[in-house]
């Protein structure tokens, strides 16, 4: 009888110990899972998508490097000249109607180049707008019409009145724009103005990069030339250090005019940002660069500046939604709102 009781007691002890071990294992596993979940929850703000990092110096430089690293059109390109005077050009087999070089424009604020690149071009008629003493014009082939920028050493910014008269409504086979000289630097407005005045089958640009501001200038300008002027990137060469910490970085950028309907091409890359990051960056730009602007963000439509509308403003809403009622669009006047939807 006693032995039976001892046997039962030992069995109960074994059962309790086993159950305790199992419970401890379960509790430990549950604690590990909760710890992992807590860790992931608390680590989320360190990669907050709504706090964009695209305005950092590195991101601004990377956007330009990524853009220049991906040609937007394929052609049988050839490198002409030698660094630091080398550019890519498509061969005559590509764009047959537009690669027959006959006329060229050389607009330069610097007189330090030897002219190795221009000496390789079979252009028969040049327009050269250069500083006094520029030696590269001596290597231009064919007839050369020279206009000296006599006062350029006195300029604090580019004065384009005389330049505009020389190039307005002109058509060139190739245009070289070197917009650096002493203290002079290009601006987005200058690049837009010059490229809007004349037409060229190929445009070659020199871009010097010191920091993120320079990178933004050329990223924005190249995007403008693509979307507004149908100029696509053939390729780019560089000299100096053009990495995350630029030192004496210079790019030679080659662009080709295309017919967007017939010439196969790629758009500029998406600028390293997720859709959420790009949306946040756009909202930051809208809220900080356009004053006065009180940003309105209705739940049903994109944001806009309230100062841009009044009671007489007519509005058009294009939507795929099946609208059973007009959404709240205050301060837009619903009586002057037109809605276009496949469901209505």
mmCIF file of C-alpha atoms in Angstrom:
data_model
loop_
_atom_site.group_PDB
_atom_site.id
_atom_site.type_symbol
_atom_site.label_atom_id
_atom_site.label_comp_id
_atom_site.label_asym_id
_atom_site.label_seq_id
_atom_site.Cartn_x
_atom_site.Cartn_y
_atom_site.Cartn_z
ATOM 1 C CA UNK A 1 0.000 0.000 0.000
ATOM 2 C CA UNK A 2 2.799 2.371 0.955
ATOM 3 C CA UNK A 3 4.725 1.520 -2.188
ATOM 4 C CA UNK A 4 1.658 2.264 -4.313
ATOM 5 C CA UNK A 5 1.301 5.673 -2.692
ATOM 6 C CA UNK A 6 4.997 6.406 -3.297
ATOM 7 C CA UNK A 7 4.622 5.367 -6.918
ATOM 8 C CA UNK A 8 1.624 7.660 -7.404
ATOM 9 C CA UNK A 9 3.427 10.513 -5.619
ATOM 10 C CA UNK A 10 6.537 10.131 -7.815
ATOM 11 C CA UNK A 11 4.346 10.028 -10.904
ATOM 12 C CA UNK A 12 2.612 13.257 -9.833
ATOM 13 C CA UNK A 13 5.997 14.891 -9.178
ATOM 14 C CA UNK A 14 7.227 13.860 -12.623
ATOM 15 C CA UNK A 15 4.012 15.146 -14.214
ATOM 16 C CA UNK A 16 4.264 18.519 -12.407
ATOM 17 C CA UNK A 17 7.942 18.925 -13.325
ATOM 18 C CA UNK A 18 7.261 18.044 -16.986
ATOM 19 C CA UNK A 19 4.307 20.418 -17.114
ATOM 20 C CA UNK A 20 6.432 23.172 -15.567
ATOM 21 C CA UNK A 21 9.159 22.655 -18.168
ATOM 22 C CA UNK A 22 6.613 22.786 -20.999
ATOM 23 C CA UNK A 23 5.019 25.940 -19.563
ATOM 24 C CA UNK A 24 8.406 27.598 -19.109
ATOM 25 C CA UNK A 25 9.323 26.762 -22.727
ATOM 26 C CA UNK A 26 5.996 28.173 -23.969
ATOM 27 C CA UNK A 27 6.421 31.347 -21.901
ATOM 28 C CA UNK A 28 9.989 31.811 -23.148
ATOM 29 C CA UNK A 29 8.882 31.383 -26.772
ATOM 30 C CA UNK A 30 5.986 33.808 -26.293
ATOM 31 C CA UNK A 31 8.313 36.353 -24.696
ATOM 32 C CA UNK A 32 10.728 36.008 -27.624
ATOM 33 C CA UNK A 33 7.940 36.635 -30.145
ATOM 34 C CA UNK A 34 6.698 39.681 -28.214
ATOM 35 C CA UNK A 35 10.264 40.968 -27.935
ATOM 36 C CA UNK A 36 10.714 40.615 -31.701
ATOM 37 C CA UNK A 37 7.424 42.393 -32.363
ATOM 38 C CA UNK A 38 8.317 45.179 -29.930
ATOM 39 C CA UNK A 39 11.726 45.520 -31.546
ATOM 40 C CA UNK A 40 10.199 45.810 -35.018
ATOM 41 C CA UNK A 41 7.574 48.286 -33.806
ATOM 42 C CA UNK A 42 10.080 50.495 -32.048
ATOM 43 C CA UNK A 43 12.531 50.350 -34.949
ATOM 44 C CA UNK A 44 9.918 51.522 -37.462
ATOM 45 C CA UNK A 45 10.416 55.280 -36.879
ATOM 46 C CA UNK A 46 14.083 54.912 -37.822
ATOM 47 C CA UNK A 47 12.938 54.307 -41.411
ATOM 48 C CA UNK A 48 9.913 56.601 -41.418
ATOM 49 C CA UNK A 49 8.780 56.825 -45.041
ATOM 50 C CA UNK A 50 6.833 60.008 -44.367
ATOM 51 C CA UNK A 51 9.964 61.835 -43.255
ATOM 52 C CA UNK A 52 11.751 62.044 -46.580
ATOM 53 C CA UNK A 53 15.536 61.787 -46.664
ATOM 54 C CA UNK A 54 15.736 62.889 -50.305
ATOM 55 C CA UNK A 55 16.817 66.409 -49.418
ATOM 56 C CA UNK A 56 20.140 65.229 -48.004
ATOM 57 C CA UNK A 57 23.346 66.166 -49.783
ATOM 58 C CA UNK A 58 24.084 62.553 -50.731
ATOM 59 C CA UNK A 59 20.599 61.965 -52.113
ATOM 60 C CA UNK A 60 20.745 65.069 -54.287
ATOM 61 C CA UNK A 61 24.106 64.004 -55.705
ATOM 62 C CA UNK A 62 22.935 60.407 -56.194
ATOM 63 C CA UNK A 63 19.903 61.567 -58.174
ATOM 64 C CA UNK A 64 22.146 63.321 -60.691
ATOM 65 C CA UNK A 65 24.637 60.428 -60.854
ATOM 66 C CA UNK A 66 21.795 57.974 -61.463
ATOM 67 C CA UNK A 67 20.337 60.171 -64.196
ATOM 68 C CA UNK A 68 23.666 60.536 -66.015
ATOM 69 C CA UNK A 69 24.479 56.831 -65.666
ATOM 70 C CA UNK A 70 21.463 55.740 -67.714
ATOM 71 C CA UNK A 71 21.336 56.850 -71.373
ATOM 72 C CA UNK A 72 17.802 57.531 -72.543
ATOM 73 C CA UNK A 73 18.316 56.442 -76.137
ATOM 74 C CA UNK A 74 20.347 53.718 -77.814
ATOM 75 C CA UNK A 75 22.541 54.640 -80.738
ATOM 76 C CA UNK A 76 25.880 53.658 -82.203
ATOM 77 C CA UNK A 77 27.670 56.296 -80.164
ATOM 78 C CA UNK A 78 31.309 57.221 -80.423
ATOM 79 C CA UNK A 79 33.529 59.199 -78.066
ATOM 80 C CA UNK A 80 35.060 62.231 -79.775
ATOM 81 C CA UNK A 81 38.039 64.170 -78.406
ATOM 82 C CA UNK A 82 40.098 63.459 -75.305
ATOM 83 C CA UNK A 83 39.475 64.298 -71.640
ATOM 84 C CA UNK A 84 38.758 66.913 -70.487
ATOM 85 C CA UNK A 85 37.345 67.756 -73.924
ATOM 86 C CA UNK A 86 35.423 64.635 -74.894
ATOM 87 C CA UNK A 87 31.765 64.058 -75.709
ATOM 88 C CA UNK A 88 29.646 61.184 -76.938
ATOM 89 C CA UNK A 89 27.912 61.572 -80.297
ATOM 90 C CA UNK A 90 25.709 59.237 -82.295
ATOM 91 C CA UNK A 91 27.154 58.119 -85.620
ATOM 92 C CA UNK A 92 25.609 59.246 -88.919
ATOM 93 C CA UNK A 93 23.766 55.920 -89.215
ATOM 94 C CA UNK A 94 21.481 57.044 -86.386
ATOM 95 C CA UNK A 95 18.945 59.834 -86.916
ATOM 96 C CA UNK A 96 19.972 60.135 -90.572
ATOM 97 C CA UNK A 97 17.992 63.300 -91.127
ATOM 98 C CA UNK A 98 19.528 65.074 -88.154
ATOM 99 C CA UNK A 99 23.133 63.888 -87.875
ATOM 100 C CA UNK A 100 24.395 65.519 -91.058
ATOM 101 C CA UNK A 101 26.580 68.152 -89.409
ATOM 102 C CA UNK A 102 26.492 71.441 -91.296
ATOM 103 C CA UNK A 103 26.202 74.238 -88.732
ATOM 104 C CA UNK A 104 27.441 74.565 -85.177
ATOM 105 C CA UNK A 105 27.181 76.909 -82.206
ATOM 106 C CA UNK A 106 29.988 77.335 -79.680
ATOM 107 C CA UNK A 107 28.906 79.419 -76.681
ATOM 108 C CA UNK A 108 31.613 79.480 -74.034
ATOM 109 C CA UNK A 109 32.496 81.632 -71.069
ATOM 110 C CA UNK A 110 35.932 80.038 -70.716
ATOM 111 C CA UNK A 111 39.035 80.334 -72.865
ATOM 112 C CA UNK A 112 41.066 77.516 -71.271
ATOM 113 C CA UNK A 113 40.224 74.718 -73.693
ATOM 114 C CA UNK A 114 42.449 73.730 -76.599
ATOM 115 C CA UNK A 115 39.651 72.751 -78.943
ATOM 116 C CA UNK A 116 40.505 69.040 -79.245
ATOM 117 C CA UNK A 117 36.843 68.083 -79.473
ATOM 118 C CA UNK A 118 35.653 70.698 -81.981
ATOM 119 C CA UNK A 119 38.611 69.834 -84.219
ATOM 120 C CA UNK A 120 37.079 66.373 -84.778
ATOM 121 C CA UNK A 121 33.774 67.717 -86.139
ATOM 122 C CA UNK A 122 33.121 68.083 -89.891
ATOM 123 C CA UNK A 123 30.955 71.187 -89.442
ATOM 124 C CA UNK A 124 31.165 73.650 -92.321
ATOM 125 C CA UNK A 125 29.765 76.759 -90.631
ATOM 126 C CA UNK A 126 30.276 77.881 -87.041
ATOM 127 C CA UNK A 127 28.873 80.638 -84.853
ATOM 128 C CA UNK A 128 31.328 81.195 -81.988
ATOM 129 C CA UNK A 129 30.378 83.373 -78.996
ATOM 130 C CA UNK A 130 33.483 83.323 -76.819
ATOM 131 C CA UNK A 131 35.698 85.475 -74.566
ATOM 132 C CA UNK A 132 38.553 87.430 -76.170
ATOM 133 C CA UNK A 133 41.654 85.294 -76.655
ATOM 134 C CA UNK A 134 39.809 82.002 -76.992
ATOM 135 C CA UNK A 135 42.151 79.634 -78.847
ATOM 136 C CA UNK A 136 39.676 76.856 -79.581
ATOM 137 C CA UNK A 137 38.137 78.874 -82.432
ATOM 138 C CA UNK A 138 41.394 78.437 -84.363
ATOM 139 C CA UNK A 139 40.585 74.734 -84.675
ATOM 140 C CA UNK A 140 37.047 75.167 -85.992
ATOM 141 C CA UNK A 141 36.607 73.932 -89.561
ATOM 142 C CA UNK A 142 34.792 75.839 -92.297
ATOM 143 C CA UNK A 143 33.502 79.402 -92.037
ATOM 144 C CA UNK A 144 33.532 80.856 -88.521
ATOM 145 C CA UNK A 145 31.456 83.844 -87.400
ATOM 146 C CA UNK A 146 33.083 85.046 -84.161
ATOM 147 C CA UNK A 147 31.423 87.271 -81.549
ATOM 148 C CA UNK A 148 33.624 88.179 -78.585
ATOM 149 C CA UNK A 149 32.165 88.635 -75.106
ATOM 150 C CA UNK A 150 34.324 91.682 -74.427
ATOM 151 C CA UNK A 151 32.928 92.520 -70.979
ATOM 152 C CA UNK A 152 32.494 89.025 -69.621
ATOM 153 C CA UNK A 153 35.260 89.519 -67.050
ATOM 154 C CA UNK A 154 33.156 92.292 -65.477
ATOM 155 C CA UNK A 155 29.921 90.325 -65.290
ATOM 156 C CA UNK A 156 28.567 89.067 -61.985
ATOM 157 C CA UNK A 157 25.875 87.129 -63.824
ATOM 158 C CA UNK A 158 25.232 86.176 -67.420
ATOM 159 C CA UNK A 159 24.018 89.044 -69.613
ATOM 160 C CA UNK A 160 22.272 87.464 -72.542
ATOM 161 C CA UNK A 161 20.876 90.382 -74.564
ATOM 162 C CA UNK A 162 23.555 90.245 -77.279
ATOM 163 C CA UNK A 163 23.700 86.449 -77.185
ATOM 164 C CA UNK A 164 19.940 86.266 -77.708
ATOM 165 C CA UNK A 165 20.190 88.423 -80.832
ATOM 166 C CA UNK A 166 22.798 86.073 -82.328
ATOM 167 C CA UNK A 167 20.991 82.785 -81.726
ATOM 168 C CA UNK A 168 17.299 83.676 -81.805
ATOM 169 C CA UNK A 169 15.293 81.366 -84.125
ATOM 170 C CA UNK A 170 18.486 79.736 -85.440
ATOM 171 C CA UNK A 171 18.770 76.025 -86.230
ATOM 172 C CA UNK A 172 22.051 74.218 -85.600
ATOM 173 C CA UNK A 173 23.287 70.702 -86.184
ATOM 174 C CA UNK A 174 25.199 70.873 -82.911
ATOM 175 C CA UNK A 175 25.427 73.384 -80.055
ATOM 176 C CA UNK A 176 28.061 73.452 -77.309
ATOM 177 C CA UNK A 177 27.080 75.380 -74.171
ATOM 178 C CA UNK A 178 29.916 76.003 -71.708
ATOM 179 C CA UNK A 179 28.337 78.394 -69.202
ATOM 180 C CA UNK A 180 31.170 78.772 -66.676
ATOM 181 C CA UNK A 181 33.615 81.663 -66.484
ATOM 182 C CA UNK A 182 35.434 82.965 -63.427
ATOM 183 C CA UNK A 183 32.638 83.755 -60.972
ATOM 184 C CA UNK A 184 29.886 83.048 -63.518
ATOM 185 C CA UNK A 185 27.711 79.999 -63.081
ATOM 186 C CA UNK A 186 24.711 78.780 -65.073
ATOM 187 C CA UNK A 187 21.193 78.814 -63.688
ATOM 188 C CA UNK A 188 18.058 76.900 -64.579
ATOM 189 C CA UNK A 189 16.587 80.094 -66.034
ATOM 190 C CA UNK A 190 19.652 80.668 -68.233
ATOM 191 C CA UNK A 191 19.613 77.105 -69.587
ATOM 192 C CA UNK A 192 15.870 77.283 -70.279
ATOM 193 C CA UNK A 193 16.205 80.648 -72.016
ATOM 194 C CA UNK A 194 19.084 79.649 -74.294
ATOM 195 C CA UNK A 195 17.538 76.319 -75.295
ATOM 196 C CA UNK A 196 14.192 77.977 -76.003
ATOM 197 C CA UNK A 197 15.702 80.547 -78.387
ATOM 198 C CA UNK A 198 17.360 78.131 -80.800
ATOM 199 C CA UNK A 199 16.969 74.558 -82.048
ATOM 200 C CA UNK A 200 19.799 72.050 -82.284
ATOM 201 C CA UNK A 201 19.915 68.376 -83.240
ATOM 202 C CA UNK A 202 22.565 67.803 -80.580
ATOM 203 C CA UNK A 203 23.273 69.893 -77.480
ATOM 204 C CA UNK A 204 26.477 69.381 -75.503
ATOM 205 C CA UNK A 205 26.653 70.742 -71.962
ATOM 206 C CA UNK A 206 29.445 71.125 -69.436
ATOM 207 C CA UNK A 207 28.331 70.692 -65.817
ATOM 208 C CA UNK A 208 30.546 71.325 -62.793
ATOM 209 C CA UNK A 209 29.392 69.761 -59.540
ATOM 210 C CA UNK A 210 30.560 70.963 -56.131
ATOM 211 C CA UNK A 211 27.560 70.147 -53.943
ATOM 212 C CA UNK A 212 23.894 69.235 -53.833
ATOM 213 C CA UNK A 213 22.835 72.648 -55.121
ATOM 214 C CA UNK A 214 24.796 72.093 -58.334
ATOM 215 C CA UNK A 215 23.325 68.593 -58.595
ATOM 216 C CA UNK A 216 19.787 69.968 -58.268
ATOM 217 C CA UNK A 217 20.497 72.576 -60.961
ATOM 218 C CA UNK A 218 21.503 69.963 -63.526
ATOM 219 C CA UNK A 219 18.947 67.330 -62.498
ATOM 220 C CA UNK A 220 16.145 69.871 -62.876
ATOM 221 C CA UNK A 221 17.569 71.273 -66.113
ATOM 222 C CA UNK A 222 17.980 67.853 -67.750
ATOM 223 C CA UNK A 223 14.463 66.850 -66.741
ATOM 224 C CA UNK A 224 13.160 70.120 -68.219
ATOM 225 C CA UNK A 225 15.036 69.546 -71.478
ATOM 226 C CA UNK A 226 13.598 66.036 -71.712
ATOM 227 C CA UNK A 227 9.959 66.867 -70.993
ATOM 228 C CA UNK A 228 9.771 70.287 -72.644
ATOM 229 C CA UNK A 229 12.342 70.122 -75.466
ATOM 230 C CA UNK A 230 12.476 66.412 -76.380
ATOM 231 C CA UNK A 231 16.212 66.282 -75.659
ATOM 232 C CA UNK A 232 17.389 62.885 -74.414
ATOM 233 C CA UNK A 233 20.662 61.771 -72.863
ATOM 234 C CA UNK A 234 23.110 59.990 -75.182
ATOM 235 C CA UNK A 235 25.765 59.667 -72.491
ATOM 236 C CA UNK A 236 28.107 61.587 -70.219
ATOM 237 C CA UNK A 237 31.844 61.571 -69.571
ATOM 238 C CA UNK A 238 33.503 62.968 -66.469
ATOM 239 C CA UNK A 239 36.777 64.104 -64.964
ATOM 240 C CA UNK A 240 37.758 64.760 -61.370
ATOM 241 C CA UNK A 241 36.080 63.017 -58.434
ATOM 242 C CA UNK A 242 32.329 62.796 -59.010
ATOM 243 C CA UNK A 243 31.282 60.573 -56.106
ATOM 244 C CA UNK A 244 29.558 61.375 -52.828
ATOM 245 C CA UNK A 245 32.153 64.046 -52.053
ATOM 246 C CA UNK A 246 32.789 65.825 -55.370
ATOM 247 C CA UNK A 247 36.205 67.350 -55.998
ATOM 248 C CA UNK A 248 36.869 69.142 -59.309
ATOM 249 C CA UNK A 249 33.954 67.147 -60.733
ATOM 250 C CA UNK A 250 33.039 68.013 -64.322
ATOM 251 C CA UNK A 251 30.582 66.198 -66.574
ATOM 252 C CA UNK A 252 30.395 66.505 -70.364
ATOM 253 C CA UNK A 253 26.769 65.765 -71.197
ATOM 254 C CA UNK A 254 25.527 64.843 -74.690
ATOM 255 C CA UNK A 255 21.858 65.292 -75.608
ATOM 256 C CA UNK A 256 20.032 64.432 -78.813
ATOM 257 C CA UNK A 257 16.831 65.940 -80.162
ATOM 258 C CA UNK A 258 14.277 63.209 -80.850
ATOM 259 C CA UNK A 259 10.843 62.757 -82.284
ATOM 260 C CA UNK A 260 9.005 61.394 -79.212
ATOM 261 C CA UNK A 261 6.503 59.548 -81.413
ATOM 262 C CA UNK A 262 8.953 57.632 -83.602
ATOM 263 C CA UNK A 263 12.301 57.454 -81.736
ATOM 264 C CA UNK A 264 12.435 54.806 -79.016
ATOM 265 C CA UNK A 265 13.630 56.324 -75.759
ATOM 266 C CA UNK A 266 13.462 56.077 -71.972
ATOM 267 C CA UNK A 267 12.301 58.710 -69.472
ATOM 268 C CA UNK A 268 14.637 59.940 -66.727
ATOM 269 C CA UNK A 269 14.885 57.547 -63.753
ATOM 270 C CA UNK A 270 12.478 57.842 -60.847
ATOM 271 C CA UNK A 271 14.946 59.733 -58.626
ATOM 272 C CA UNK A 272 15.635 57.074 -55.982
ATOM 273 C CA UNK A 273 12.396 57.639 -54.087
ATOM 274 C CA UNK A 274 9.443 55.438 -53.229
ATOM 275 C CA UNK A 275 6.052 56.893 -54.248
ATOM 276 C CA UNK A 276 5.464 57.952 -50.641
ATOM 277 C CA UNK A 277 8.839 59.686 -50.419
ATOM 278 C CA UNK A 278 8.356 61.478 -53.733
ATOM 279 C CA UNK A 279 4.857 62.564 -52.695
ATOM 280 C CA UNK A 280 6.220 63.919 -49.428
ATOM 281 C CA UNK A 281 9.030 65.741 -51.236
ATOM 282 C CA UNK A 282 6.515 67.326 -53.625
ATOM 283 C CA UNK A 283 4.320 68.480 -50.746
ATOM 284 C CA UNK A 284 7.381 69.931 -49.027
ATOM 285 C CA UNK A 285 8.216 71.835 -52.200
ATOM 286 C CA UNK A 286 4.671 73.140 -52.607
ATOM 287 C CA UNK A 287 4.469 74.289 -49.005
ATOM 288 C CA UNK A 288 7.885 75.971 -48.866
ATOM 289 C CA UNK A 289 8.593 77.415 -52.336
ATOM 290 C CA UNK A 290 5.342 79.096 -53.302
ATOM 291 C CA UNK A 291 4.448 82.000 -51.026
ATOM 292 C CA UNK A 292 1.871 83.086 -50.182
ATOM 293 C CA UNK A 293 0.331 79.648 -50.236
ATOM 294 C CA UNK A 294 -2.077 78.168 -47.724
ATOM 295 C CA UNK A 295 -1.994 74.482 -48.600
ATOM 296 C CA UNK A 296 -5.429 72.832 -48.682
ATOM 297 C CA UNK A 297 -5.621 69.034 -48.599
ATOM 298 C CA UNK A 298 -9.233 67.855 -49.080
ATOM 299 C CA UNK A 299 -9.782 64.127 -48.498
ATOM 300 C CA UNK A 300 -10.929 63.444 -52.068
ATOM 301 C CA UNK A 301 -8.550 65.408 -54.303
ATOM 302 C CA UNK A 302 -4.860 66.446 -54.464
ATOM 303 C CA UNK A 303 -3.569 69.400 -52.464
ATOM 304 C CA UNK A 304 -3.676 72.938 -53.831
ATOM 305 C CA UNK A 305 -3.104 76.554 -52.747
ATOM 306 C CA UNK A 306 -6.255 78.223 -51.442
ATOM 307 C CA UNK A 307 -5.041 81.618 -52.734
ATOM 308 C CA UNK A 308 -5.313 80.351 -56.316
ATOM 309 C CA UNK A 309 -9.118 80.073 -56.285
ATOM 310 C CA UNK A 310 -12.220 82.145 -55.574
ATOM 311 C CA UNK A 311 -15.994 81.794 -56.026
ATOM 312 C CA UNK A 312 -15.654 82.264 -59.780
ATOM 313 C CA UNK A 313 -13.089 79.497 -60.243
ATOM 314 C CA UNK A 314 -14.260 76.718 -62.544
ATOM 315 C CA UNK A 315 -13.027 73.247 -61.553
ATOM 316 C CA UNK A 316 -12.797 69.922 -63.362
ATOM 317 C CA UNK A 317 -12.592 66.624 -61.461
ATOM 318 C CA UNK A 318 -11.522 63.533 -63.429
ATOM 319 C CA UNK A 319 -12.096 60.347 -61.450
ATOM 320 C CA UNK A 320 -12.644 56.613 -61.866
ATOM 321 C CA UNK A 321 -14.796 56.485 -58.743
ATOM 322 C CA UNK A 322 -18.519 55.880 -58.888
ATOM 323 C CA UNK A 323 -19.680 59.072 -57.202
ATOM 324 C CA UNK A 324 -23.129 58.931 -55.628
ATOM 325 C CA UNK A 325 -22.746 62.456 -54.273
ATOM 326 C CA UNK A 326 -20.377 65.376 -54.706
ATOM 327 C CA UNK A 327 -17.444 64.917 -52.300
ATOM 328 C CA UNK A 328 -16.519 67.730 -49.898
ATOM 329 C CA UNK A 329 -14.193 69.952 -51.907
ATOM 330 C CA UNK A 330 -14.266 73.148 -49.858
ATOM 331 C CA UNK A 331 -13.254 75.882 -50.692
ATOM 332 C CA UNK A 332 -14.104 74.953 -54.306
ATOM 333 C CA UNK A 333 -17.514 76.148 -55.465
ATOM 334 C CA UNK A 334 -19.583 73.008 -56.147
ATOM 335 C CA UNK A 335 -21.881 74.915 -58.517
ATOM 336 C CA UNK A 336 -18.896 75.581 -60.803
ATOM 337 C CA UNK A 337 -17.542 72.042 -60.616
ATOM 338 C CA UNK A 338 -17.616 69.605 -63.557
ATOM 339 C CA UNK A 339 -17.134 65.913 -62.798
ATOM 340 C CA UNK A 340 -16.046 63.440 -65.483
ATOM 341 C CA UNK A 341 -16.262 59.758 -64.541
ATOM 342 C CA UNK A 342 -16.903 56.553 -66.547
ATOM 343 C CA UNK A 343 -19.621 55.718 -64.009
ATOM 344 C CA UNK A 344 -21.530 59.013 -64.229
#
